Coordinates of C-alpha atoms (C1' of nucleotides) in Angstrom, one line a residue:
Chain S
X1 CA 39.3 -61.6 71.8
X2 CA 37.4 -64.1 73.9
X3 CA 35.6 -67.0 72.4
X4 CA 32.4 -65.6 71.0
X5 CA 29.5 -66.8 73.0
X6 CA 26.5 -66.5 70.7
X7 CA 24.0 -63.9 71.8
X8 CA 20.5 -65.2 72.5
X9 CA 19.2 -62.9 69.8
X10 CA 21.0 -64.7 67.1
X11 CA 19.6 -68.1 68.0
X12 CA 16.3 -66.6 68.6
X13 CA 16.3 -64.7 65.4
X14 CA 16.4 -67.9 63.4
X15 CA 13.4 -69.3 65.1
X16 CA 11.4 -66.1 64.8
X17 CA 12.4 -65.9 61.2
X18 CA 11.2 -69.4 60.4
X19 CA 7.9 -68.8 62.3
X20 CA 7.0 -65.5 60.7
X21 CA 8.8 -65.5 57.4
X22 CA 6.4 -64.0 54.9
X23 CA 7.4 -66.1 51.9
X24 CA 8.5 -69.6 52.8
X25 CA 7.3 -70.4 56.3
X26 CA 9.1 -73.7 56.2
X27 CA 12.7 -73.4 57.6
X28 CA 13.9 -76.3 55.5
X29 CA 13.0 -74.3 52.4
X30 CA 16.0 -72.1 53.0
X31 CA 19.0 -74.1 51.8
X32 CA 22.0 -74.3 54.1
X33 CA 24.3 -71.4 53.5
X34 CA 28.0 -71.5 53.1
X35 CA 29.7 -70.6 56.4
X36 CA 30.8 -67.2 55.2
X37 CA 27.4 -66.5 53.9
X38 CA 25.7 -67.4 57.2
X39 CA 28.2 -65.2 59.0
X40 CA 27.4 -62.3 56.8
X41 CA 23.7 -62.9 57.2
X42 CA 24.0 -62.5 60.9
X43 CA 26.2 -59.5 60.6
X44 CA 23.5 -57.9 58.4
X45 CA 20.8 -58.6 60.8
X46 CA 22.7 -57.2 63.7
X47 CA 23.7 -54.1 61.8
X48 CA 20.2 -53.6 60.6
X49 CA 18.9 -53.9 64.2
X50 CA 21.3 -51.2 65.3
X51 CA 20.8 -48.9 62.4
X52 CA 17.1 -49.0 62.2
X53 CA 16.7 -48.8 66.0
X54 CA 18.9 -45.8 66.2
X55 CA 18.2 -43.9 63.1
X56 CA 14.8 -45.1 62.1
X57 CA 13.4 -46.9 59.1
X58 CA 14.5 -44.5 56.5
X59 CA 18.1 -45.4 57.0
X60 CA 19.1 -46.9 53.6
X61 CA 20.2 -50.5 53.0
X62 CA 23.5 -49.0 51.9
X63 CA 23.8 -47.7 55.5
X64 CA 23.1 -51.1 56.8
X65 CA 25.5 -52.8 54.5
X66 CA 28.3 -50.4 55.4
X67 CA 27.6 -50.8 59.1
X68 CA 27.7 -54.6 58.6
X69 CA 31.0 -54.4 56.7
X70 CA 29.5 -56.0 53.6
X71 CA 28.4 -54.8 50.2
X72 CA 24.8 -53.8 49.3
X73 CA 24.7 -56.7 46.9
X74 CA 25.1 -59.1 49.8
X75 CA 22.2 -57.6 51.6
X76 CA 20.0 -58.0 48.6
X77 CA 21.0 -61.5 48.0
X78 CA 19.8 -62.5 51.5
X79 CA 16.7 -60.4 51.8
X80 CA 14.4 -59.8 48.8
X81 CA 14.0 -56.2 49.8
X82 CA 14.0 -53.6 52.6
X83 CA 10.5 -54.4 53.8
X84 CA 11.3 -58.1 54.2
X85 CA 14.4 -57.3 56.3
X86 CA 12.7 -54.7 58.5
X87 CA 9.6 -56.8 58.9
X88 CA 11.6 -59.8 60.0
X89 CA 13.7 -57.7 62.3
X90 CA 10.9 -56.2 64.3
X91 CA 8.6 -59.2 64.6
X92 CA 9.7 -60.3 68.1
X93 CA 9.8 -56.8 69.5
X94 CA 6.3 -56.3 68.4
X95 CA 5.3 -59.5 70.1
X96 CA 7.0 -58.4 73.3
X97 CA 4.9 -55.2 73.2
X98 CA 1.7 -57.2 73.0
X99 CA 2.8 -59.5 75.8
X100 CA 3.5 -56.5 78.0
X101 CA 0.0 -55.2 77.6
X102 CA -1.3 -58.5 78.9
X103 CA 1.3 -58.6 81.7
X104 CA 0.3 -55.1 82.9
X105 CA -3.3 -56.4 83.3
X106 CA -2.0 -59.1 85.6
X107 CA -0.6 -56.4 87.9
X108 CA -2.5 -56.6 91.3
X109 CA -3.1 -52.8 91.6
X110 CA -5.0 -51.4 88.6
X111 CA -3.4 -48.0 88.7
X112 CA 0.1 -49.5 88.9
X113 CA -0.8 -51.7 85.9
X114 CA -1.9 -48.8 83.8
X115 CA 1.0 -46.6 84.7
X116 CA 3.6 -49.3 84.2
X117 CA 2.1 -50.0 80.8
X118 CA 2.3 -46.4 79.8
X119 CA 5.9 -46.2 81.1
X120 CA 6.8 -49.4 79.2
X121 CA 5.4 -48.2 75.9
X122 CA 7.0 -44.8 76.2
X123 CA 10.3 -46.3 77.2
X124 CA 10.3 -48.8 74.4
X125 CA 9.5 -46.3 71.7
X126 CA 11.9 -43.8 73.1
X127 CA 14.7 -46.3 72.8
X128 CA 13.7 -47.7 69.4
X129 CA 12.9 -45.3 66.6
X130 CA 12.4 -48.0 64.1
X131 CA 9.9 -49.8 66.2
X132 CA 8.1 -46.6 66.8
X133 CA 7.8 -45.9 63.1
X134 CA 6.5 -49.3 62.4
X135 CA 3.8 -49.1 65.0
X136 CA 2.8 -45.4 64.5
X137 CA 3.3 -44.9 60.8
X138 CA 1.4 -47.0 58.4
X139 CA 4.7 -48.0 56.8
X140 CA 6.1 -51.5 56.5
X141 CA 4.3 -54.7 57.2
X142 CA 0.9 -53.1 57.7
X143 CA -0.8 -56.4 58.3
X144 CA 1.7 -57.4 60.9
X145 CA 1.4 -54.2 63.0
X146 CA -2.3 -54.1 62.5
X147 CA -2.6 -57.5 63.9
X148 CA -0.4 -56.5 66.9
X149 CA -2.6 -53.5 67.6
X150 CA -5.7 -55.7 67.4
X151 CA -4.2 -58.0 70.0
X152 CA -3.3 -55.1 72.2
X153 CA -6.6 -53.4 72.1
X154 CA -8.7 -55.6 74.4
X155 CA -5.9 -55.6 77.0
X156 CA -5.6 -51.9 77.1
X157 CA -9.4 -51.5 77.3
X158 CA -9.5 -53.8 80.3
X159 CA -6.6 -52.0 81.8
X160 CA -8.4 -48.7 81.6
X161 CA -11.8 -50.0 82.7
X162 CA -10.4 -51.8 85.6
X163 CA -8.6 -48.7 86.9
X164 CA -11.8 -46.7 86.5
X165 CA -13.8 -49.3 88.3
X166 CA -11.4 -48.9 91.2
X167 CA -11.9 -45.1 91.1
X168 CA -8.3 -44.6 90.4
X169 CA -8.6 -43.0 87.0
X170 CA -10.9 -40.3 85.7
X171 CA -14.2 -41.6 84.3
X172 CA -14.0 -39.9 80.9
X173 CA -10.8 -41.5 79.9
X174 CA -11.1 -44.0 77.0
X175 CA -8.9 -46.8 75.8
X176 CA -8.2 -45.0 72.6
X177 CA -6.6 -42.2 74.5
X178 CA -3.7 -44.4 75.6
X179 CA -2.1 -44.6 72.2
X180 CA -2.3 -40.8 71.9
X181 CA -0.5 -40.4 75.2
X182 CA 2.2 -42.8 73.9
X183 CA 2.4 -40.7 70.7
X184 CA 2.7 -37.5 72.5
X185 CA 5.3 -38.7 74.9
X186 CA 7.4 -40.3 72.2
X187 CA 7.3 -37.2 70.1
X188 CA 8.6 -35.2 73.0
X189 CA 11.4 -37.7 73.3
X190 CA 12.2 -37.6 69.7
X191 CA 12.5 -33.9 69.6
X192 CA 14.8 -33.8 72.6
X193 CA 16.8 -36.8 71.5
X194 CA 20.0 -34.9 71.2
X195 CA 19.6 -32.8 74.2
X196 CA 17.8 -34.7 76.9
X197 CA 16.5 -38.0 75.6
X198 CA 14.5 -38.9 78.6
X199 CA 12.6 -35.7 79.0
X200 CA 9.5 -37.7 78.2
X201 CA 9.5 -38.9 81.8
X202 CA 8.7 -35.4 82.9
X203 CA 5.6 -35.3 80.7
X204 CA 4.6 -38.8 81.6
X205 CA 4.3 -37.7 85.2
X206 CA 2.4 -34.6 84.1
X207 CA -0.1 -36.6 82.2
X208 CA -0.4 -39.2 84.9
X209 CA -1.4 -36.4 87.3
X210 CA -4.0 -35.4 84.7
X211 CA -5.4 -39.0 84.6
X212 CA -6.4 -39.1 88.3
X213 CA -10.0 -38.2 89.1
X214 CA -8.8 -36.0 91.9
X215 CA -5.7 -35.6 94.0
X216 CA -4.1 -33.6 96.8
X217 CA -0.6 -33.3 95.5
X218 CA 1.2 -33.6 92.2
X219 CA 3.8 -36.3 91.7
X220 CA 7.1 -34.5 91.2
X221 CA 8.4 -34.1 87.7
X222 CA 11.5 -36.1 87.2
X223 CA 14.4 -35.1 85.0
X224 CA 15.4 -31.5 84.8
X225 CA 13.5 -29.2 82.4
X226 CA 15.5 -28.0 79.4
X227 CA 17.4 -24.8 79.8
X228 CA 16.3 -22.1 77.4
X229 CA 19.5 -22.7 75.4
X230 CA 18.8 -26.4 75.1
X231 CA 15.3 -25.6 74.0
X232 CA 16.5 -23.2 71.3
X233 CA 19.0 -25.7 70.1
X234 CA 16.4 -28.4 69.9
X235 CA 13.9 -26.2 68.0
X236 CA 16.5 -25.1 65.6
X237 CA 17.4 -28.6 64.8
X238 CA 14.0 -30.2 64.7
X239 CA 13.0 -33.7 65.9
X240 CA 15.8 -36.2 65.8
X241 CA 18.4 -33.5 66.2
X242 CA 18.8 -32.3 62.7
X243 CA 20.2 -35.4 61.0
X244 CA 17.4 -37.7 62.0
X245 CA 14.1 -38.6 60.4
X246 CA 12.5 -35.3 61.2
X247 CA 14.8 -33.3 58.9
X248 CA 11.9 -33.0 56.4
X249 CA 12.0 -29.4 55.2
X250 CA 15.5 -28.4 54.2
X251 CA 15.1 -26.6 50.9
Chain X
X1 CA 22.1 6.6 76.3
X2 CA 20.8 3.1 76.3
X3 CA 22.0 0.8 79.0
X4 CA 24.5 -1.7 77.7
X5 CA 23.6 -4.1 80.4
X6 CA 20.3 -5.1 78.9
X7 CA 19.7 -8.8 78.6
X8 CA 20.1 -9.9 75.0
X9 CA 16.6 -11.3 74.7
X10 CA 15.0 -8.0 75.6
X11 CA 17.0 -6.0 73.1
X12 CA 15.0 -3.7 70.8
X13 CA 12.4 -5.7 68.9
X14 CA 11.6 -3.6 65.9
X15 CA 15.2 -2.8 65.0
X16 CA 16.2 -6.4 65.1
X17 CA 13.2 -7.4 63.0
X18 CA 14.2 -4.9 60.3
X19 CA 17.8 -6.1 60.5
X20 CA 16.8 -9.7 59.9
X21 CA 14.4 -9.0 57.0
X22 CA 16.0 -10.6 54.0
X23 CA 14.3 -8.1 51.6
X24 CA 13.6 -4.5 52.1
X25 CA 10.3 -4.3 54.0
X26 CA 9.5 -1.1 52.1
X27 CA 7.1 -1.9 49.3
X28 CA 8.1 1.2 47.4
X29 CA 11.5 -0.2 46.7
X30 CA 9.9 -2.8 44.5
X31 CA 9.3 -1.3 41.0
X32 CA 5.7 -1.0 39.8
X33 CA 4.5 -4.1 38.1
X34 CA 2.3 -4.3 35.0
X35 CA -1.3 -4.8 36.1
X36 CA -1.4 -8.5 35.1
X37 CA 1.9 -9.1 36.8
X38 CA 0.7 -7.6 40.0
X39 CA -2.5 -9.6 39.9
X40 CA -0.6 -12.8 39.4
X41 CA 1.7 -11.9 42.3
X42 CA -1.3 -11.6 44.6
X43 CA -2.7 -14.9 43.3
X44 CA 0.5 -16.6 44.0
X45 CA 0.7 -15.3 47.6
X46 CA -2.9 -16.3 48.2
X47 CA -2.4 -19.8 46.7
X48 CA 0.9 -20.2 48.7
X49 CA -0.9 -19.3 51.9
X50 CA -3.5 -21.9 51.3
X51 CA -1.2 -24.6 50.1
X52 CA 1.5 -24.2 52.8
X53 CA -1.1 -23.8 55.6
X54 CA -2.9 -26.9 54.6
X55 CA -0.3 -29.3 53.3
X56 CA 2.8 -28.0 55.0
X57 CA 6.1 -26.6 53.8
X58 CA 7.1 -29.5 51.6
X59 CA 4.4 -28.7 49.1
X60 CA 6.2 -27.9 45.9
X61 CA 6.2 -24.6 44.1
X62 CA 4.6 -26.4 41.3
X63 CA 1.7 -27.1 43.6
X64 CA 1.5 -23.5 44.5
X65 CA 1.7 -22.4 40.8
X66 CA -1.0 -24.8 39.8
X67 CA -3.2 -23.8 42.6
X68 CA -2.7 -20.1 41.6
X69 CA -3.5 -20.9 38.0
X70 CA -0.1 -19.7 36.7
X71 CA 3.1 -21.4 35.5
X72 CA 6.0 -22.1 37.8
X73 CA 8.1 -19.7 35.8
X74 CA 5.9 -16.9 37.0
X75 CA 6.4 -17.9 40.6
X76 CA 10.1 -17.9 40.2
X77 CA 10.1 -14.5 38.4
X78 CA 8.4 -12.9 41.4
X79 CA 10.2 -14.7 44.2
X80 CA 13.9 -15.6 44.1
X81 CA 13.2 -19.0 45.6
X82 CA 10.9 -21.0 47.8
X83 CA 12.5 -19.8 51.1
X84 CA 11.9 -16.2 50.2
X85 CA 8.2 -16.9 49.4
X86 CA 7.6 -18.9 52.5
X87 CA 9.5 -16.5 54.7
X88 CA 7.6 -13.5 53.5
X89 CA 4.3 -15.4 53.8
X90 CA 4.6 -16.3 57.5
X91 CA 6.1 -13.2 58.8
X92 CA 3.0 -11.7 60.2
X93 CA 1.6 -14.9 61.5
X94 CA 4.8 -15.3 63.6
X95 CA 4.5 -11.8 64.8
X96 CA 0.9 -12.5 65.8
X97 CA 2.1 -15.4 67.9
X98 CA 4.6 -13.3 69.7
X99 CA 1.9 -10.7 70.4
X100 CA -0.4 -13.3 71.8
X101 CA 2.2 -14.4 74.3
X102 CA 2.4 -10.8 75.6
X103 CA -1.4 -10.4 75.5
X104 CA -1.9 -13.5 77.7
X105 CA 0.3 -12.0 80.3
X106 CA -2.0 -9.0 80.5
X107 CA -4.9 -11.3 81.4
X108 CA -6.0 -10.5 84.9
X109 CA -6.1 -14.1 86.2
X110 CA -2.8 -15.8 85.9
X111 CA -4.2 -19.3 85.4
X112 CA -6.5 -18.1 82.7
X113 CA -3.6 -16.3 81.0
X114 CA -1.5 -19.4 80.9
X115 CA -4.3 -21.7 79.8
X116 CA -5.5 -19.3 77.1
X117 CA -2.0 -19.0 75.8
X118 CA -1.7 -22.8 75.6
X119 CA -5.0 -23.0 73.9
X120 CA -4.1 -20.3 71.4
X121 CA -0.8 -21.9 70.5
X122 CA -2.3 -25.4 70.0
X123 CA -5.2 -24.0 68.0
X124 CA -3.0 -21.9 65.8
X125 CA -0.6 -24.8 65.1
X126 CA -3.4 -27.2 64.6
X127 CA -4.9 -25.0 61.9
X128 CA -1.6 -24.1 60.2
X129 CA 0.7 -26.9 59.3
X130 CA 3.2 -24.6 57.6
X131 CA 3.5 -22.3 60.5
X132 CA 4.0 -25.2 62.8
X133 CA 6.8 -26.5 60.7
X134 CA 8.5 -23.1 60.6
X135 CA 8.4 -22.8 64.4
X136 CA 9.1 -26.4 65.3
X137 CA 11.5 -27.6 62.7
X138 CA 14.7 -25.8 62.1
X139 CA 13.7 -25.2 58.5
X140 CA 13.2 -22.0 56.6
X141 CA 14.1 -18.6 57.9
X142 CA 15.9 -19.9 60.9
X143 CA 16.9 -16.4 62.0
X144 CA 13.4 -15.2 61.8
X145 CA 11.9 -17.9 63.9
X146 CA 14.7 -17.9 66.3
X147 CA 14.1 -14.3 66.9
X148 CA 10.4 -14.9 67.4
X149 CA 11.1 -17.5 70.0
X150 CA 13.5 -15.2 71.7
X151 CA 10.8 -12.6 72.0
X152 CA 8.3 -15.1 73.3
X153 CA 10.5 -16.6 75.9
X154 CA 10.4 -13.9 78.6
X155 CA 6.7 -13.6 78.2
X156 CA 6.1 -17.3 78.7
X157 CA 8.5 -17.3 81.7
X158 CA 6.5 -14.6 83.3
X159 CA 3.3 -16.3 82.5
X160 CA 4.4 -19.5 84.3
X161 CA 6.1 -17.7 87.2
X162 CA 3.0 -15.5 87.9
X163 CA 0.7 -18.5 87.9
X164 CA 3.0 -20.3 90.3
X165 CA 3.2 -17.3 92.6
X166 CA -0.5 -17.4 92.8
X167 CA -0.4 -21.1 93.7
X168 CA -2.4 -22.0 90.6
X169 CA 0.3 -24.1 88.9
X170 CA 2.5 -26.8 90.3
X171 CA 5.8 -25.5 91.5
X172 CA 8.0 -27.8 89.4
X173 CA 6.8 -26.6 86.1
X174 CA 9.3 -24.6 84.0
X175 CA 8.8 -22.2 81.1
X176 CA 10.6 -24.6 78.8
X177 CA 7.9 -27.2 79.4
X178 CA 5.4 -25.1 77.6
X179 CA 6.8 -25.6 74.1
X180 CA 6.8 -29.3 74.8
X181 CA 3.2 -29.2 75.7
X182 CA 2.5 -27.4 72.4
X183 CA 4.5 -29.9 70.5
X184 CA 2.7 -32.8 72.0
X185 CA -0.7 -31.4 71.5
X186 CA 0.0 -30.4 67.9
X187 CA 1.4 -33.8 67.1
X188 CA -1.8 -35.5 68.4
X189 CA -3.7 -33.1 66.2
X190 CA -1.6 -33.9 63.2
X191 CA -2.0 -37.6 63.6
X192 CA -5.8 -37.3 63.9
X193 CA -6.1 -34.7 61.1
X194 CA -8.2 -36.9 58.9
X195 CA -10.3 -38.4 61.6
X196 CA -10.9 -35.9 64.4
X197 CA -8.8 -32.8 63.8
X198 CA -9.6 -31.2 67.2
X199 CA -8.8 -34.2 69.3
X200 CA -6.0 -32.2 70.8
X201 CA -8.6 -30.4 72.9
X202 CA -9.1 -33.6 74.8
X203 CA -5.4 -33.8 75.7
X204 CA -5.1 -30.1 76.4
X205 CA -7.6 -30.6 79.2
X206 CA -5.8 -33.7 80.4
X207 CA -2.5 -31.8 80.6
X208 CA -4.2 -28.8 82.1
X209 CA -5.4 -31.0 84.9
X210 CA -1.9 -32.2 85.3
X211 CA -0.6 -28.7 85.7
X212 CA -2.5 -27.9 88.8
X213 CA -0.8 -28.3 92.2
X214 CA -3.8 -30.2 93.6
X215 CA -7.5 -30.4 92.7
X216 CA -10.8 -32.0 93.7
X217 CA -12.2 -32.8 90.3
X218 CA -11.0 -33.2 86.8
X219 CA -12.1 -30.8 84.1
X220 CA -14.1 -32.9 81.7
X221 CA -12.5 -34.0 78.5
X222 CA -14.1 -32.3 75.5
X223 CA -14.5 -33.9 72.1
X224 CA -15.3 -37.6 71.9
X225 CA -12.4 -40.1 72.0
X226 CA -11.6 -41.9 68.8
X227 CA -13.4 -45.1 68.2
X228 CA -11.2 -48.1 67.9
X229 CA -11.9 -48.1 64.1
X230 CA -10.9 -44.5 63.8
X231 CA -7.7 -45.2 65.8
X232 CA -6.8 -48.1 63.6
X233 CA -7.4 -46.0 60.5
X234 CA -5.3 -43.3 61.8
X235 CA -2.4 -45.5 62.8
X236 CA -2.5 -47.2 59.5
X237 CA -2.2 -43.9 57.7
X238 CA 0.3 -42.1 59.9
X239 CA 0.4 -38.4 60.7
X240 CA -1.3 -36.2 58.2
X241 CA -3.6 -39.0 57.1
X242 CA -1.3 -40.7 54.6
X243 CA -0.8 -37.9 52.1
X244 CA 0.6 -35.3 54.5
X245 CA 4.1 -34.6 55.6
X246 CA 4.4 -37.6 57.8
X247 CA 4.3 -40.1 55.0
X248 CA 8.0 -40.7 55.5
X249 CA 8.5 -44.4 55.2
X250 CA 6.8 -45.8 52.2
X251 CA 9.4 -48.0 50.5
Chain P
dT1 C1' 0.9 0.1 16.5
dC2 C1' 4.8 -1.8 18.5
dT3 C1' 7.9 -3.1 22.1
dA4 C1' 9.3 -4.8 26.2
dA5 C1' 7.4 -6.9 30.2
dG6 C1' 5.3 -10.9 31.2
dC7 C1' 3.8 -15.7 30.6
dG8 C1' 3.7 -20.9 30.6
dG9 C1' 5.6 -25.1 31.2
dA10 C1' 8.8 -28.5 29.2
dG11 C1' 12.9 -30.0 30.6
dA12 C1' 17.7 -29.3 32.5
dT13 C1' 19.9 -30.2 36.8
dG14 C1' 21.0 -32.4 40.9
dG15 C1' 20.1 -35.5 44.5
dC16 C1' 18.9 -39.7 46.6
dA17 C1' 17.3 -44.5 47.4
dT18 C1' 16.3 -49.0 45.6
dC19 C1' 17.9 -52.7 43.4
dT20 C1' 20.9 -55.2 39.5
dC21 C1' 24.9 -57.0 37.3
dC22 C1' 29.2 -58.9 36.6
dG23 C1' 34.1 -59.5 37.3
dT24 C1' 36.5 -61.3 41.2
dT25 C1' 37.1 -64.0 45.5
dC26 C1' 37.1 -67.9 48.2
dC27 C1' 34.5 -72.2 50.4
dG28 C1' 34.6 -76.8 50.7
dG29 C1' 33.6 -81.6 48.6
dG30 C1' 35.9 -84.9 46.0
Chain Y
dC1 C1' 45.1 -79.9 46.5
dC2 C1' 42.0 -78.3 43.1
dC3 C1' 38.3 -76.5 40.8
dG4 C1' 33.1 -75.6 40.3
dG5 C1' 30.0 -72.8 41.8
dA6 C1' 28.3 -70.1 45.7
dA7 C1' 29.2 -65.7 47.5
dC8 C1' 31.0 -61.2 47.4
dG9 C1' 31.5 -56.0 46.5
dG10 C1' 30.2 -51.9 44.9
dA11 C1' 29.7 -49.2 40.6
dG12 C1' 26.0 -47.8 38.3
dA13 C1' 21.3 -48.5 36.1
dT14 C1' 16.8 -47.1 37.1
dG15 C1' 13.3 -44.4 38.8
dC16 C1' 11.5 -40.6 41.3
dC17 C1' 11.0 -36.0 42.5
dA18 C1' 11.8 -31.1 43.7
dT19 C1' 14.2 -26.9 42.4
dC20 C1' 15.0 -23.7 39.1
dT21 C1' 15.9 -22.1 33.9
dC22 C1' 15.0 -21.0 29.2
dC23 C1' 12.8 -19.5 25.2
dG24 C1' 9.1 -19.0 22.0
dC25 C1' 4.7 -16.9 22.4
dT26 C1' 1.3 -13.3 24.4
dT27 C1' -0.3 -9.0 25.9
dA28 C1' -0.4 -4.6 28.4
dG29 C1' -0.2 0.0 27.7
dA30 C1' 2.5 4.2 26.0

DNA sequence: TCTAAGCGGAGATGGCATCTCCGTTCCGGG
DNA sequence: CCCGGAACGGAGATGCCATCTCCGCTTAGA
C-alpha cells in the first residue's frame, strides 16, 4: 500500500484530547507510549468513531475493540471507561456544531441563514447517530453537551429574531422550536435509515414551507416518498432498521 | 363467487382478523374461572392497560402485577406470556384507529378530513405510549399491526388524493408521508412529555401550514413554546423524561 | 368439611454489557 | 543480542435485569 499519510483527524485528535481531557488536562501528564501502544490507541479511536457514528452510543466496547482489531483489555488500558472514550471522541464535532450556529448568523440573508442552519443540523445528525444521541439524550458528558447548547442558544435566538424582523418567518415561531424541528427531522431519518436515509429532506422542505408567514407556492419536496412496501418494511423493523438502537421492545 | 382479482389490501377484513387472532376470540371457549380468579384477571387487564399506556411496552410484568396487587405468578397463570397479554390488550385500540381513518374520509370537507385524521393520530399516540410502540416499532404482534396498517393504507391514500383533487393540499404530498408526520409529531410529544406534553400541537399546525399549496397567512401556533430552561431540562433528560423508554444510553 | 383451584413471590434461568486479571507477547534501551 | 517491563488478548468475574417457574400455603364453593 501507499505510504500512509496521516489523516488530519489523528493529529487533531491529539490536540483536542489534551485541551479537553477531563482528568489530566496537561498533555505531558500522559507518558509517552510504546510505538505499538500508540498505534493501537489510534486504531481504537478510529474504530470508535466509526462504530459510534454508525451504530450509536450503545454499541459495546467489545464491538469497538473487535472493529479495531485489538482486545477489550487494550481499550480499557487506554481509556478509563466508555464515557471517557465517547466524550473525547465527540468533543470537536460538538464544537463544530456550535461554530455553525454562529456562522449561519453571519449569512447575509436572514432566511437563508436560518434554513442553512436547519439543514446543517439535520444533515449532521442524520449522518452521525452517536452525536445525535449525545446532544439529544441526556447521556454521556452531560456537562459538556449542556455547555454546547448554552453556547448555541443565543445564536439560534438571534437567527430566528433576525428572520422575523425581516418578515421572512412567521411571527409566532420561537427559538426553542428549532431544536424540536431538528429532533423531528432526525427521527424521520432514523426510522428510514435502512430504506431511504435522506427522506428527512422531504420533511425539512415541508416544515420550511410552514415557517413562512405567507407564500404563493410550495417549495417542491425533494427525494421520492417511500413506496407503501418500503413504509411497511420500515414500520415492521422500527427505527434504525431493526438492528439499531431503536430495537427496544423485542420480548 | 368472489372476484379473485381483488387487491390484497382490500381483502375481507373480518375474516383476516379472525384468522390472525392468536387465541380464540370466543370467550365461551375459556373455562369458567373461580370468582376470585376472574376478579384478578380483570385487575390484571386494567393494570396492564394503565401501565403499558403510560410507561410503554417495556414495563415489566412484575410492574403490572404489582400495580394490580397480585403476584407475578398470577399474571403468568392467566396469560401465557407478555406478548399474549399486550396483544389482547391493544386489539380494540388498533381497530379504533383503523375505523377513524375510514371515518375521516367520510368528512364532507377533504381538508378537514385529512387534518382531523392527523390530529386524531397524533393525539392518540401522544396519550398512549404502548399503542405507539406497537404501531411504530416492529415489536409485539407484528401480524396484527401489519394487518391494521394494511387496512389503513387505502383510506389514507384516498384522504390525500381527495384533498389534492380539491386543490387543498400540495400536489407533491404522498400517502406515505402521513405516517412520517405522525412519527415526527409523536416524537416531539414524547420528548416533551414531562415538560409540555401537548407541544406536538404546535408542530402539527406548523406542518399543516406546510401542507397547503399556497396561503396568505399562517394558522397560529397553539400552546406556548418551551422556555429555554424547559428545553434544557428536556434535552438533559431525553425522551420520556428520563425514566421512560428513551433512557437508552446511561452507562 | 374438604379438595382442587388459585395464590404469592422467591428464585431459577438466560442474556448482555462493563470492566478485570493474568499468562503470554514483543518493544526497545543498554 | 538480550532481557525487563510495557503492552496485549480475551476469557470470565461481576452486576443487572427481565422472563418465567415452582411449591408451600390459602380459600372458594360443592
